[in-house]
CSV table of C-alpha atoms and ligand atoms in Angstrom, one decimal:
chain,number,residue,atom,x,y,z
I,1,MET,CA,0.0,0.0,0.0
I,2,SER,CA,1.6,3.3,-1.0
I,3,GLU,CA,0.5,6.3,0.9
I,4,THR,CA,2.3,9.3,2.3
I,5,ILE,CA,0.6,11.5,4.9
I,6,THR,CA,2.5,14.6,5.8
I,7,PRO,CA,1.5,16.6,8.9
I,8,ARG,CA,1.1,20.3,7.9
I,9,ARG,CA,-0.5,23.5,9.2
I,10,PHE,CA,-2.3,26.3,7.4
I,11,ALA,CA,0.1,29.2,7.8
I,12,SER,CA,-1.8,31.9,5.9
I,13,LYS,CA,-3.7,34.8,7.5
I,14,LEU,CA,-7.4,35.0,7.0
I,15,SER,CA,-7.8,38.8,7.0
I,16,PRO,CA,-11.1,40.4,8.1
I,17,ASP,CA,-11.6,42.0,4.6
I,18,ILE,CA,-12.5,38.6,3.0
I,19,PRO,CA,-15.9,39.2,1.3
I,20,LYS,CA,-19.0,37.6,2.6
I,21,HIS,CA,-19.6,35.8,-0.8
I,22,TRP,CA,-16.1,34.9,-1.5
I,23,LEU,CA,-16.8,32.9,-4.7
I,24,PRO,CA,-17.9,35.8,-7.1
I,25,GLY,CA,-21.2,35.2,-8.7
I,26,ASN,CA,-21.9,32.1,-6.7
I,27,GLU,CA,-23.5,32.8,-3.3
I,28,VAL,CA,-24.8,29.2,-3.1
I,29,VAL,CA,-21.3,27.5,-3.3
I,30,SER,CA,-19.9,30.2,-0.9
I,31,SER,CA,-22.8,29.3,1.6
I,32,ILE,CA,-22.4,25.5,1.2
I,33,LEU,CA,-18.7,25.7,2.0
I,34,ASN,CA,-19.3,28.2,4.8
I,35,ALA,CA,-21.7,25.6,6.3
I,36,TYR,CA,-19.0,23.0,5.8
I,37,THR,CA,-16.5,25.3,7.7
I,38,ILE,CA,-19.0,25.6,10.5
I,39,LEU,CA,-19.4,21.8,10.8
I,40,VAL,CA,-15.7,20.9,10.4
I,41,PRO,CA,-14.2,21.5,13.9
I,42,ALA,CA,-16.8,19.4,15.8
I,43,ASN,CA,-16.8,16.8,13.1
I,44,GLU,CA,-13.1,16.5,13.1
I,45,GLY,CA,-12.9,16.6,16.9
I,46,PHE,CA,-15.1,13.5,16.8
I,47,TYR,CA,-12.7,11.7,14.4
I,48,VAL,CA,-9.7,12.6,16.6
I,49,ARG,CA,-11.3,11.3,19.8
I,50,THR,CA,-12.6,8.2,18.0
I,51,LEU,CA,-9.2,7.3,16.6
I,52,LYS,CA,-7.5,8.0,19.9
I,53,ALA,CA,-9.9,5.6,21.6
I,54,CYS,CA,-9.0,3.0,19.1
I,55,MET,CA,-5.2,3.3,19.5
I,56,PRO,CA,-4.8,0.5,22.1
I,57,ARG,CA,-6.6,-1.9,19.8
I,58,ILE,CA,-4.4,-1.3,16.8
I,59,ARG,CA,-1.8,-4.1,16.5
I,60,ASN,CA,-0.3,-3.1,13.2
I,61,GLY,CA,2.5,-0.5,13.7
I,62,GLN,CA,2.1,0.9,10.2
I,63,LEU,CA,-1.6,1.5,10.7
I,64,ARG,CA,-0.9,3.1,14.1
I,65,GLU,CA,1.5,5.5,12.4
I,66,ARG,CA,-1.0,6.4,9.7
I,67,CYS,CA,-3.6,7.0,12.3
I,68,ARG,CA,-1.2,9.3,14.2
I,69,LYS,CA,-0.6,11.4,11.1
I,70,PHE,CA,-4.4,11.4,10.2
I,71,ILE,CA,-5.1,12.7,13.7
I,72,HIS,CA,-2.5,15.4,13.2
I,73,GLN,CA,-4.0,16.5,9.9
I,74,GLU,CA,-7.5,16.5,11.2
I,75,ALA,CA,-6.6,18.5,14.3
I,76,GLN,CA,-5.0,21.2,12.0
I,77,HIS,CA,-8.1,21.3,9.8
I,78,GLY,CA,-10.1,22.1,12.9
I,79,VAL,CA,-7.7,24.8,14.0
I,80,ALA,CA,-7.7,26.5,10.6
I,81,HIS,CA,-11.5,26.4,10.1
I,82,THR,CA,-12.1,27.7,13.6
I,83,ARG,CA,-9.9,30.7,12.8
I,84,TYR,CA,-12.2,31.4,9.8
I,85,TRP,CA,-15.2,31.6,12.2
I,86,ASP,CA,-13.9,35.0,13.2
I,87,ASN,CA,-14.5,36.2,9.6
I,88,LEU,CA,-18.1,34.7,9.7
I,89,ASP,CA,-18.7,36.5,13.0
I,90,ALA,CA,-17.4,39.8,11.6
I,91,GLN,CA,-19.7,39.3,8.6
I,92,GLY,CA,-22.6,39.1,11.0
I,93,TYR,CA,-23.6,35.5,10.5
I,94,ARG,CA,-25.3,33.7,13.4
I,95,PHE,CA,-24.1,30.1,13.6
I,96,ARG,CA,-22.5,29.5,17.0
I,97,ALA,CA,-25.7,28.1,18.7
I,98,PHE,CA,-26.2,25.7,15.8
I,99,GLU,CA,-22.6,24.5,16.0
I,100,LYS,CA,-22.7,24.0,19.7
I,101,ASN,CA,-26.0,22.0,19.5
I,102,VAL,CA,-24.7,19.8,16.7
I,103,ASP,CA,-21.6,19.0,18.8
I,104,ARG,CA,-23.6,18.3,22.0
I,105,LEU,CA,-26.6,16.5,20.5
I,106,VAL,CA,-24.9,14.5,17.7
I,107,PHE,CA,-21.2,13.9,18.4
I,108,ARG,CA,-21.1,13.8,22.2
I,109,VAL,CA,-24.3,11.6,22.3
I,110,MET,CA,-22.8,9.2,19.8
I,111,GLU,CA,-19.6,9.2,21.7
I,112,LYS,CA,-21.3,8.4,25.0
I,113,PHE,CA,-23.7,5.7,23.8
I,114,GLY,CA,-22.3,4.4,20.5
I,115,PRO,CA,-20.0,1.3,20.4
I,116,ILE,CA,-16.5,2.0,19.2
I,117,GLY,CA,-17.0,-0.1,16.0
I,118,LEU,CA,-20.0,2.1,15.0
I,119,ARG,CA,-18.1,5.3,15.7
I,120,VAL,CA,-15.3,4.2,13.5
I,121,SER,CA,-17.8,3.2,10.8
I,122,LEU,CA,-19.2,6.8,11.0
I,123,VAL,CA,-15.7,8.2,10.6
I,124,SER,CA,-14.9,5.9,7.7
I,125,CYS,CA,-18.0,7.0,5.8
I,126,VAL,CA,-17.6,10.7,6.4
I,127,GLU,CA,-14.0,10.4,5.3
I,128,HIS,CA,-15.2,8.9,2.0
I,129,ILE,CA,-17.6,11.9,1.7
I,130,ASN,CA,-14.8,14.4,2.5
I,131,ALA,CA,-12.5,12.7,0.0
I,132,TYR,CA,-15.0,12.8,-2.9
I,133,ILE,CA,-16.1,16.4,-2.1
I,134,GLY,CA,-12.4,17.3,-2.3
I,135,HIS,CA,-11.9,15.4,-5.5
I,136,GLU,CA,-14.9,17.0,-7.2
I,137,PHE,CA,-14.0,20.6,-6.1
I,138,LEU,CA,-10.4,20.2,-7.1
I,139,SER,CA,-10.8,18.3,-10.4
I,140,GLN,CA,-13.7,20.5,-11.6
I,141,GLN,CA,-11.8,23.6,-10.4
I,142,ILE,CA,-15.0,24.9,-8.8
I,143,LEU,CA,-13.1,27.5,-6.7
I,144,ALA,CA,-11.0,28.8,-9.6
I,145,ARG,CA,-12.4,32.4,-9.2
I,146,ALA,CA,-12.7,32.4,-5.4
I,147,ASP,CA,-11.0,34.9,-3.1
I,148,PRO,CA,-7.5,33.4,-2.9
I,149,ARG,CA,-7.4,33.3,0.9
I,150,VAL,CA,-10.5,31.1,1.2
I,151,LYS,CA,-9.6,29.1,-1.9
I,152,ASP,CA,-6.2,28.2,-0.3
I,153,LEU,CA,-7.9,27.2,3.0
I,154,MET,CA,-10.5,25.0,1.2
I,155,GLU,CA,-8.1,23.5,-1.3
I,156,TRP,CA,-5.5,22.6,1.3
I,157,HIS,CA,-8.2,20.8,3.3
I,158,PHE,CA,-9.6,19.1,0.2
I,159,ALA,CA,-6.1,17.9,-0.9
I,160,GLU,CA,-5.3,16.5,2.6
I,161,GLU,CA,-8.7,14.7,2.7
I,162,ILE,CA,-7.7,12.9,-0.6
I,163,GLU,CA,-4.2,12.2,0.8
I,164,HIS,CA,-5.5,10.5,4.0
I,165,ARG,CA,-8.7,9.0,2.6
I,166,ARG,CA,-7.7,5.4,3.1
I,167,VAL,CA,-6.9,5.6,6.9
I,168,ALA,CA,-10.3,5.4,8.5
I,169,PHE,CA,-11.6,2.7,6.2
I,170,ASP,CA,-8.5,0.6,6.9
I,171,LEU,CA,-9.0,1.2,10.6
I,172,LEU,CA,-12.6,0.0,10.3
I,173,GLN,CA,-11.4,-3.2,8.6
I,174,ALA,CA,-9.0,-3.7,11.4
I,175,VAL,CA,-11.3,-3.1,14.4
I,176,ALA,CA,-14.8,-4.1,13.0
I,177,PRO,CA,-14.6,-5.9,9.6
I,178,ASN,CA,-18.4,-6.2,9.3
I,179,TYR,CA,-20.4,-5.2,6.2
I,180,ALA,CA,-23.6,-4.6,8.2
I,181,LEU,CA,-21.8,-2.1,10.5
I,182,ARG,CA,-20.3,-0.3,7.5
I,183,ALA,CA,-23.9,0.0,6.0
I,184,LEU,CA,-25.3,1.2,9.3
I,185,GLY,CA,-22.5,3.8,9.5
I,186,PHE,CA,-23.3,4.8,5.9
I,187,ALA,CA,-27.0,5.3,6.6
I,188,LEU,CA,-26.4,7.4,9.7
I,189,THR,CA,-23.6,9.5,8.3
I,190,ALA,CA,-24.9,10.2,4.8
I,191,GLY,CA,-28.3,11.3,6.3
I,192,LEU,CA,-26.8,13.4,9.0
I,193,PHE,CA,-24.0,15.0,7.0
I,194,TYR,CA,-26.3,16.2,4.2
I,195,SER,CA,-29.2,17.3,6.4
I,196,LEU,CA,-26.9,19.4,8.6
I,197,MET,CA,-24.9,20.9,5.8
I,198,CYS,CA,-28.0,21.7,3.7
I,199,PHE,CA,-29.8,23.1,6.7
I,200,GLN,CA,-26.9,25.4,7.6
I,201,ALA,CA,-26.3,26.5,4.0
I,202,VAL,CA,-30.0,27.4,3.6
I,203,ASN,CA,-29.9,29.2,7.0
I,204,LEU,CA,-26.9,31.3,5.8
I,205,LEU,CA,-28.7,32.2,2.5
I,206,ALA,CA,-31.8,33.1,4.5
I,207,GLN,CA,-29.7,35.3,6.8
I,208,ASP,CA,-28.4,37.1,3.7
I,209,GLY,CA,-32.0,37.6,2.5
I,210,ILE,CA,-31.4,35.9,-0.8
I,211,LEU,CA,-32.9,32.4,-0.3
I,212,TRP,CA,-36.0,33.0,-2.4
I,213,ARG,CA,-34.2,35.0,-5.1
I,214,LYS,CA,-34.5,33.5,-8.6
I,215,GLU,CA,-30.8,33.7,-9.1
I,216,THR,CA,-30.1,31.6,-6.0
I,217,TRP,CA,-32.3,28.8,-7.4
I,218,ARG,CA,-30.5,29.1,-10.7
I,219,GLN,CA,-27.2,28.6,-8.9
I,220,ILE,CA,-28.5,25.6,-6.9
I,221,GLU,CA,-29.6,24.0,-10.2
I,222,ALA,CA,-26.2,24.7,-11.8
I,223,HIS,CA,-24.3,23.3,-8.8
I,224,MET,CA,-26.5,20.2,-8.4
I,225,GLY,CA,-27.2,19.6,-12.1
I,226,SER,CA,-26.2,21.3,-15.3
I,227,ARG,CA,-22.8,22.7,-14.4
I,228,HIS,CA,-21.1,20.8,-11.5
I,229,HIS,CA,-23.4,17.7,-11.7
I,230,MET,CA,-23.1,17.3,-7.9
I,231,PHE,CA,-26.4,15.4,-7.4
I,232,ARG,CA,-25.5,12.7,-9.9
I,233,ARG,CA,-21.9,12.5,-8.9
I,234,THR,CA,-22.7,12.4,-5.1
I,235,LEU,CA,-25.1,9.6,-5.6
I,236,ARG,CA,-22.5,7.6,-7.6
I,237,HIS,CA,-19.9,8.2,-4.9
I,238,LEU,CA,-22.3,7.2,-2.1
I,239,LEU,CA,-23.3,4.0,-4.0
I,240,ASP,CA,-19.6,3.1,-4.5
I,241,TYR,CA,-19.1,3.1,-0.8
I,242,LEU,CA,-21.8,0.4,-0.5
I,243,GLN,CA,-20.1,-2.0,-2.9
I,244,PRO,CA,-18.8,-5.0,-0.9
I,245,GLY,CA,-15.4,-4.7,-2.6
I,246,PHE,CA,-15.1,-1.0,-2.1
I,247,HIS,CA,-11.8,0.5,-1.0
I,248,PRO,CA,-11.0,4.3,-0.9
I,249,SER,CA,-7.9,3.8,-3.1
I,250,GLN,CA,-10.4,3.2,-6.0
I,251,THR,CA,-11.5,6.8,-5.8
I,252,GLY,CA,-9.8,10.2,-5.6
I,253,ASN,CA,-6.6,11.3,-7.3
I,254,ASP,CA,-3.3,11.3,-5.4
I,255,ALA,CA,-1.4,13.2,-8.1
I,256,LEU,CA,-4.0,16.0,-8.0
I,257,ALA,CA,-3.8,16.3,-4.2
I,258,GLU,CA,0.0,16.3,-4.4
I,259,GLU,CA,0.0,19.0,-7.0
I,260,VAL,CA,-2.2,21.2,-4.9
I,261,LEU,CA,-0.2,20.6,-1.7
I,262,THR,CA,3.2,21.2,-3.5
I,263,ARG,CA,1.8,24.5,-4.9
I,264,LEU,CA,0.6,25.7,-1.6
I,265,ALA,CA,3.9,24.8,0.2
I,266,SER,CA,6.0,26.6,-2.4
I,267,THR,CA,4.5,30.1,-2.3
I,268,THR,CA,6.4,32.9,-0.5
I,269,PRO,CA,5.4,33.0,2.3
I,270,PRO,CA,4.1,29.4,2.2
I,271,VAL,CA,0.4,28.9,2.5
I,272,VAL,CA,0.9,25.5,4.3
I,273,ALA,CA,4.0,24.5,6.2
I,274,PRO,CA,5.2,21.3,7.9
I,275,THR,CA,4.1,21.3,11.5
I,276,ARG,CA,6.9,22.2,13.9
I,277,GLN,CA,6.2,19.2,16.1
I,278,SER,CA,5.9,16.5,13.5
I,279,GLN,CA,6.6,13.6,15.9
I,280,PRO,CA,4.4,14.2,18.9
I,281,ARG,CA,5.2,11.9,21.8
I,282,THR,CA,1.6,11.3,23.0
I,283,TRP,CA,-1.8,11.5,21.3
I,284,ASP,CA,-2.8,14.4,23.6
I,285,GLN,CA,-0.1,16.5,22.1
I,286,VAL,CA,-1.8,16.3,18.7
I,287,ALA,CA,-5.5,17.0,19.3
U,301,LIG,FE1,-10.4,17.2,7.6
U,302,LIG,FE1,-10.3,13.6,6.8
């Protein structure tokens, strides 16, 4: 299995003058990815805690090392997206109560009552979703005209999701190799992920007072159908995950991810940089 996961951090500033609708002419995609940003830190905190809880069960040293680097990357995603919340606050969006409630009522409840195998199954499925969203946004260059600061943040995250897309699935095979559990994790995750993200994106558009504008619905149709084909492509990616012989290495594009990460690391100053402490001694030092 060839896979290189590099711990990095997002080193760029997210200045307060970033426009509210940072993808010109597409308030719908700006709002969908703002909703994604709002959900990322709690979501990724859940991955990190789940993988940390699994560590004592992982016998394979290589898988342990991949999990360690996965945790490092996810923790950095959470840090960077939380920094961007200051911009959302400054733009006047109300989202903090929603975010707190999702963390409390979804992730903390699942953590308290869900068996570890099911929790890993949820992480495995959402990691597949993260990887194909990343693949679609990067390969279709959907953010080509976006404000460069938000574009860098999103594209760094998308590329790392592609880079580490195999880890959670391989962990699920190691701790709970059970198709029924994978299917249950899929049903819960796909339902929750899309309900929460659509709810929050609609809420942001409503806060902007543009939800019922004709142009907004034209943009939704273009993103889901005629232009980005996200409805059809999402359905195909979701069904792929349910194939008994599925493995994340069958999807995504490592060369594309590497190209993006190399570009972001080679700017002056670099947009992403290797983390100073690339070899943490305990799991607590990473999350
Ligand atoms: Fe992530
Ligand atoms: Fe991830």
